[in-house]
Coordinates of C-alpha atoms in Angstrom, one line a residue:
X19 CA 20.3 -30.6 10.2
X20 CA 17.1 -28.8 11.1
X21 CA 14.5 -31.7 10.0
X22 CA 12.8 -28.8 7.9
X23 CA 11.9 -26.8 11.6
X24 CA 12.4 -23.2 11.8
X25 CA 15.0 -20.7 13.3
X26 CA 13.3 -18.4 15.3
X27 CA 14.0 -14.8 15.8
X28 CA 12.3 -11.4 16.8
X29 CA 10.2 -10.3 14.3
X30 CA 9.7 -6.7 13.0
X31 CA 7.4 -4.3 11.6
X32 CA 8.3 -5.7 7.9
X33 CA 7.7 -9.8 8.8
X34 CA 3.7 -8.8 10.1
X35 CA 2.9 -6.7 6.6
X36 CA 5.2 -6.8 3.4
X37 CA 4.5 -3.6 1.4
X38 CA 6.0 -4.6 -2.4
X39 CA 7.9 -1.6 -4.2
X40 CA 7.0 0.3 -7.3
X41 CA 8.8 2.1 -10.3
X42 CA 7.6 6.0 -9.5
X43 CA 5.9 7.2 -12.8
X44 CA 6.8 11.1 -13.0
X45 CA 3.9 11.0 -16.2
X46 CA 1.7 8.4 -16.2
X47 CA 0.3 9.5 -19.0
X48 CA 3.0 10.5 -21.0
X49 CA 5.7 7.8 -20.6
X50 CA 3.6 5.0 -18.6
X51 CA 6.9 2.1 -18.9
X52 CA 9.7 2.2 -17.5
X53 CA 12.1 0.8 -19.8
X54 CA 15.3 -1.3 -18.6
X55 CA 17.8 1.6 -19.2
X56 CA 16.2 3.5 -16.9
X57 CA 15.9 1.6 -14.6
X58 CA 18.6 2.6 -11.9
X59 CA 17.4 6.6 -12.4
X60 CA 13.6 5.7 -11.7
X61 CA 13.0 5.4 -8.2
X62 CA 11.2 2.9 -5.9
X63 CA 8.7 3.5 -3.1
X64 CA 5.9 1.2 -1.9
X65 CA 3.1 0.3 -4.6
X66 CA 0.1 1.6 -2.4
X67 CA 1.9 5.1 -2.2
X68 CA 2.4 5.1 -5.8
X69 CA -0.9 4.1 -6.2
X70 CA -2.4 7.1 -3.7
X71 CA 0.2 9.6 -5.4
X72 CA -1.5 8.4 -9.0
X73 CA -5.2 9.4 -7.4
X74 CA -4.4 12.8 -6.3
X75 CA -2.3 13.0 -3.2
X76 CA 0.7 15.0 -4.0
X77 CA 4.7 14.5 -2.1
X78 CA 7.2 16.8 -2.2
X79 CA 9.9 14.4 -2.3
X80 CA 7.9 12.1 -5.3
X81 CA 6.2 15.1 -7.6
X82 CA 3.9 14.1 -10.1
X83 CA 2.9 15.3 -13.2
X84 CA -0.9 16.7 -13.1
X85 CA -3.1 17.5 -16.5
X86 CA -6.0 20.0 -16.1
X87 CA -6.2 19.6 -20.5
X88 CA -7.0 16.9 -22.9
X89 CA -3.8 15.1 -24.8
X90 CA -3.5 14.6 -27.9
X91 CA -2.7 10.7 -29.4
X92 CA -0.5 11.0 -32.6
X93 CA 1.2 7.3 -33.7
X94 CA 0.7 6.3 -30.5
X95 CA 2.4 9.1 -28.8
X96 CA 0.9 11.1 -26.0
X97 CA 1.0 15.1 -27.3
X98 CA -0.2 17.6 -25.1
X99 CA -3.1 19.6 -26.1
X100 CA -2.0 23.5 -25.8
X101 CA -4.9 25.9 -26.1
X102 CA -3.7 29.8 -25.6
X103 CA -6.1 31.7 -24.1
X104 CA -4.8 35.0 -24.3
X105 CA -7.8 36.8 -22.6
X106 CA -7.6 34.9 -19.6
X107 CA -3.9 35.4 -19.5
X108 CA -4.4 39.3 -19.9
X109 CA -7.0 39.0 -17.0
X110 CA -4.9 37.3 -14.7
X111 CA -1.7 39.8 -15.7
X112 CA -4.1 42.6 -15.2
X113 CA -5.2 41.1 -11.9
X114 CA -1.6 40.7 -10.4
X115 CA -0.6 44.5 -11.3
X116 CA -3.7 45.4 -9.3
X117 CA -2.9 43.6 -6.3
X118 CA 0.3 45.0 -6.1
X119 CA 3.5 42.9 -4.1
X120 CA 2.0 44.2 -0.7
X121 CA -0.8 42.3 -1.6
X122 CA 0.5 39.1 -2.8
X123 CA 2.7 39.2 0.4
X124 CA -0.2 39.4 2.4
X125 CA -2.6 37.0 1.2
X126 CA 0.5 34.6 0.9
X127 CA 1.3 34.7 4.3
X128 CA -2.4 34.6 5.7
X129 CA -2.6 31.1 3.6
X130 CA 0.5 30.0 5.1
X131 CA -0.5 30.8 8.6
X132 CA -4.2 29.1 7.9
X133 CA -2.1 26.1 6.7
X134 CA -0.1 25.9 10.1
X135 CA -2.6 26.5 11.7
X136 CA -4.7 22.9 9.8
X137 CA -1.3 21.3 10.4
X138 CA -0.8 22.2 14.1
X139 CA -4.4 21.2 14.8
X140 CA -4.2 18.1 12.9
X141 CA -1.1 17.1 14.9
X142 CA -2.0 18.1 18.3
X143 CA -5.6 15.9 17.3
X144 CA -3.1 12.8 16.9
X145 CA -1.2 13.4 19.8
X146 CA -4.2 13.5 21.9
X147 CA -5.3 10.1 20.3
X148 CA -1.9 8.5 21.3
X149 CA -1.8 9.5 24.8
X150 CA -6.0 8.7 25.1
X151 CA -5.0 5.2 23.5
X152 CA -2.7 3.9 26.7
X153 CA -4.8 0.6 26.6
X154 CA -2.9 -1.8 24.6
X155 CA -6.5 -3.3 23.9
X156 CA -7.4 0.0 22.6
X157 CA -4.4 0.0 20.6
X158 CA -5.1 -2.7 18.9
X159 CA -8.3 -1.9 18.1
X160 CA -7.4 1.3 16.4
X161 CA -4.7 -0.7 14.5
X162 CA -7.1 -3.3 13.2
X163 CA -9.4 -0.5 12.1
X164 CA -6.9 1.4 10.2
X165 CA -5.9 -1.8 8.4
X166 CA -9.4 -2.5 7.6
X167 CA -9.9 1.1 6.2
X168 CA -6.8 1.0 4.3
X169 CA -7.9 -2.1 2.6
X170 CA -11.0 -0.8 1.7
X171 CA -9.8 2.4 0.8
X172 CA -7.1 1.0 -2.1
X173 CA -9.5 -1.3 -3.6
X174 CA -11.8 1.6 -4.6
X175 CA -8.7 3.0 -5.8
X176 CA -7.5 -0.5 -7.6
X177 CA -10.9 0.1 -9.3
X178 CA -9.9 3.1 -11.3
X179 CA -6.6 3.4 -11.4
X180 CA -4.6 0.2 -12.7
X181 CA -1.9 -2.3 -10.5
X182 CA 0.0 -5.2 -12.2
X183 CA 1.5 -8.0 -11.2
X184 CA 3.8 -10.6 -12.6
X185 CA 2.3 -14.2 -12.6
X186 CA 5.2 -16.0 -11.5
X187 CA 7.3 -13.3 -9.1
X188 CA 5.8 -11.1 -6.5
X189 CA 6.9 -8.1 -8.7
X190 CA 4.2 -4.9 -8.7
X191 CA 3.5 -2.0 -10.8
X192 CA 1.3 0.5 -10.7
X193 CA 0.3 2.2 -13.6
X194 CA -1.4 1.6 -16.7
X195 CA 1.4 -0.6 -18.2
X196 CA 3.9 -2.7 -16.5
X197 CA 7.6 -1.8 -16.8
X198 CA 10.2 -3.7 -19.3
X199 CA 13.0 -3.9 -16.4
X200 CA 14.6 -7.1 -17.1
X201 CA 14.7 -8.3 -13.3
X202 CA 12.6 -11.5 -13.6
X203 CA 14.4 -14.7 -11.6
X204 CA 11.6 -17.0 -11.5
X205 CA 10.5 -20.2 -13.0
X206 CA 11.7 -20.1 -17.2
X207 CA 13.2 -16.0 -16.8
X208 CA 15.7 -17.3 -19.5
X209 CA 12.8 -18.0 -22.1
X210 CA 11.7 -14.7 -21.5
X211 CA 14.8 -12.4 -21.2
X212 CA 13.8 -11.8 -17.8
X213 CA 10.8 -9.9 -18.4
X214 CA 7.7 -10.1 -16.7
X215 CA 4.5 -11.5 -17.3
X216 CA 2.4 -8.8 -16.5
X217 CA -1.3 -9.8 -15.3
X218 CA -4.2 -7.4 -13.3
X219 CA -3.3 -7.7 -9.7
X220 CA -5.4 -8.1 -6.5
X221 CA -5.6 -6.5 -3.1
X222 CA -3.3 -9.1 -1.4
X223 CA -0.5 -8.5 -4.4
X224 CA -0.8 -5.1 -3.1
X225 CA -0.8 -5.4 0.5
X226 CA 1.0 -8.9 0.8
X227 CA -1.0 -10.6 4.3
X228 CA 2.0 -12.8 5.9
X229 CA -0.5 -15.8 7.2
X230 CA 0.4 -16.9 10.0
X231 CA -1.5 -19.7 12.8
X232 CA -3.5 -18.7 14.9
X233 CA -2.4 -19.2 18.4
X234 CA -5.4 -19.5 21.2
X235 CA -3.5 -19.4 23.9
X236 CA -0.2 -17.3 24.1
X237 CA 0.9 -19.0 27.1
X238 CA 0.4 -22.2 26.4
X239 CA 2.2 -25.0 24.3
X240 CA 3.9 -24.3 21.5
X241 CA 1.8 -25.8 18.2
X242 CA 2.6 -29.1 17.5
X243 CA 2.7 -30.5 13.8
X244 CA 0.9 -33.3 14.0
X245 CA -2.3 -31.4 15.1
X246 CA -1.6 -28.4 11.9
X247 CA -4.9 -29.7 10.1
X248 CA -7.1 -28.7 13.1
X249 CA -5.2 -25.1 13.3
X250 CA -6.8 -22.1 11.8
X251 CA -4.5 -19.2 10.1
X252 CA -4.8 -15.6 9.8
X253 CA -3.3 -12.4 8.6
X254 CA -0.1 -11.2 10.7
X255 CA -1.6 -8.2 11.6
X256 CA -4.8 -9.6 12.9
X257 CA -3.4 -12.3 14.7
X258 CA -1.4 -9.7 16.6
X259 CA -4.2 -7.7 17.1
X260 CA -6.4 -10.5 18.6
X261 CA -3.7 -11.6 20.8
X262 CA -3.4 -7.9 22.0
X263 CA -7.4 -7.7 23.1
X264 CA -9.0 -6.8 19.5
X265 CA -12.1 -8.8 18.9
X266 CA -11.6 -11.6 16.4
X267 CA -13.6 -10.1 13.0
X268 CA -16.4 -11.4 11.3
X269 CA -14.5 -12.4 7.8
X270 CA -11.8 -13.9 9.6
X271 CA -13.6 -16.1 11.9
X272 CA -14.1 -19.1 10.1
X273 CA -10.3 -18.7 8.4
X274 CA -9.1 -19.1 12.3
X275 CA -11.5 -22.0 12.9
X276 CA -12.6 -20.6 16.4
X277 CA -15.4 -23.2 15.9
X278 CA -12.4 -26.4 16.1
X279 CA -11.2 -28.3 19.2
X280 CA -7.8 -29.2 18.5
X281 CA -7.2 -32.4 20.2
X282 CA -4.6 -33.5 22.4
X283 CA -1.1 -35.8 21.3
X284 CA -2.6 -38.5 22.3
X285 CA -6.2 -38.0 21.0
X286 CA -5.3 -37.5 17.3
X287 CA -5.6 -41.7 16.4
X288 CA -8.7 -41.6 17.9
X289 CA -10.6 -38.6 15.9
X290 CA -12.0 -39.4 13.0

């Protein structure tokens, strides 16, 4: 019998920030729901990469399908609206036979060599930053930037583009509908043929914080229960952070209750 204690082991990458998986929609517009059949052919990749591949950033390995023209909706079906423009297609035909394949070839491979060229510089910038940033204080003040501007960054996109949730499972989709995968186990799935109950999700359904307490001295005593009331909590990732040198940030100060003595074992019958 553990008496409800924990087993402890070495944590990873995955216990300090949970990224919840996605259905991939190929055409968001065009077939929004993924339906239960298809289930095992859709794929699945983190919601806040579905999320930036559905604002603009395109993947090779997760393509997208992009629409420069209006759609038509017919019955409720989405019809694309196909407007020939045979001038401009004469235009661009005439264009191509004037450049001739020595041409093409050319200004190809000067815009490949410009995009190495944008790559190789970006990399070696990055590379530079890593071997600059040997402080693990610095380190960890990088890290707790980036998370920062990551949050940020996908609730301006959560304010366009629309992320579901279910209300009684962590389950999250991205898109303007949520999918009809049957995959539902929580409370009263039978009542709804396991289904989800689809509801507009927040930042933290998105990016799940692990909470965790907030420790104020590393090398000290372990935390005891008895004194949990007088212990503050904080996001995995910032509490790592903070241990590693970061300063402790503004919104997350009072959540860590920096301001709170905790008192000794043999103190807590005599505080009010």
């Amino acid at each position: 019998m553990r008496s409800s204690t924990h087993v402890w082991r070495k944590g990873r990458v995955h216990d300090v920030v949970f990224f919840p998986k996605s259905y991939h929609l190929y055409d968001r517009v065009g077939k929004p729901r993924v339906v239960h059949d298809d289930s095992r052919r859709v794929p699945r990749i983190p919601a806040i990469v579905e999320l930036c591949i559905q604002a603009g950033v395109d993947l090779e390995k997760h393509p997208t399908k992009r629409r420069t023209k209006p759609v038509y909706s017919i019955e409720g079906r989405i019809v694309d609206f196909e407007q020939a423009k045979e001038n401009d297609e004469n235009e661009c035909n005439l264009h191509d036979e004037n450049l001739g394949p020595l041409t093409v070839t050319d200004l190809e491979t000067k815009s490949d060599d410009a995009r190495n060229f944008i790559v190789d510089k970006e990399t070696d910038q990055l590379e530079e930053s890593h071997e600059g940033a040997t402080d693990l204080r610095d380190i960890s003040i990088g890290t707790m930037e980036s998370w920062f501007k990551m949050i940020s960054g996908a609730k301006k996109i959560m304010e366009k583009y629309g992320v579901l949730t279910c209300g009684y499972c962590p389950e999250v989709q991205v898109g303007p509908k949520g999918h009809k995968v049957r995959m539902c186990k929580a409370t009263k799935h039978q009542y709804r043929d396991g289904l989800h109950a689809w509801q507009e999700a927040t930042i933290d359904d998105l990016v799940v914080p692990n909470y965790v307490w907030h420790v104020r001295d590393s090398n000290g005593l372990p935390l005891d229960n008895n004194l949990k009331r007088y212990y503050g909590k904080a996001p995995a990732v910032v509490e790592l952070c903070v241990q590693a040198g970061a300063p402790v940030p503004d919104q997350y100060r009072s959540m860590m209750r920096l301001d709170v003595v905790p008192p000794d074992r043999d103190e807590v019958d005599l505080v009010a």
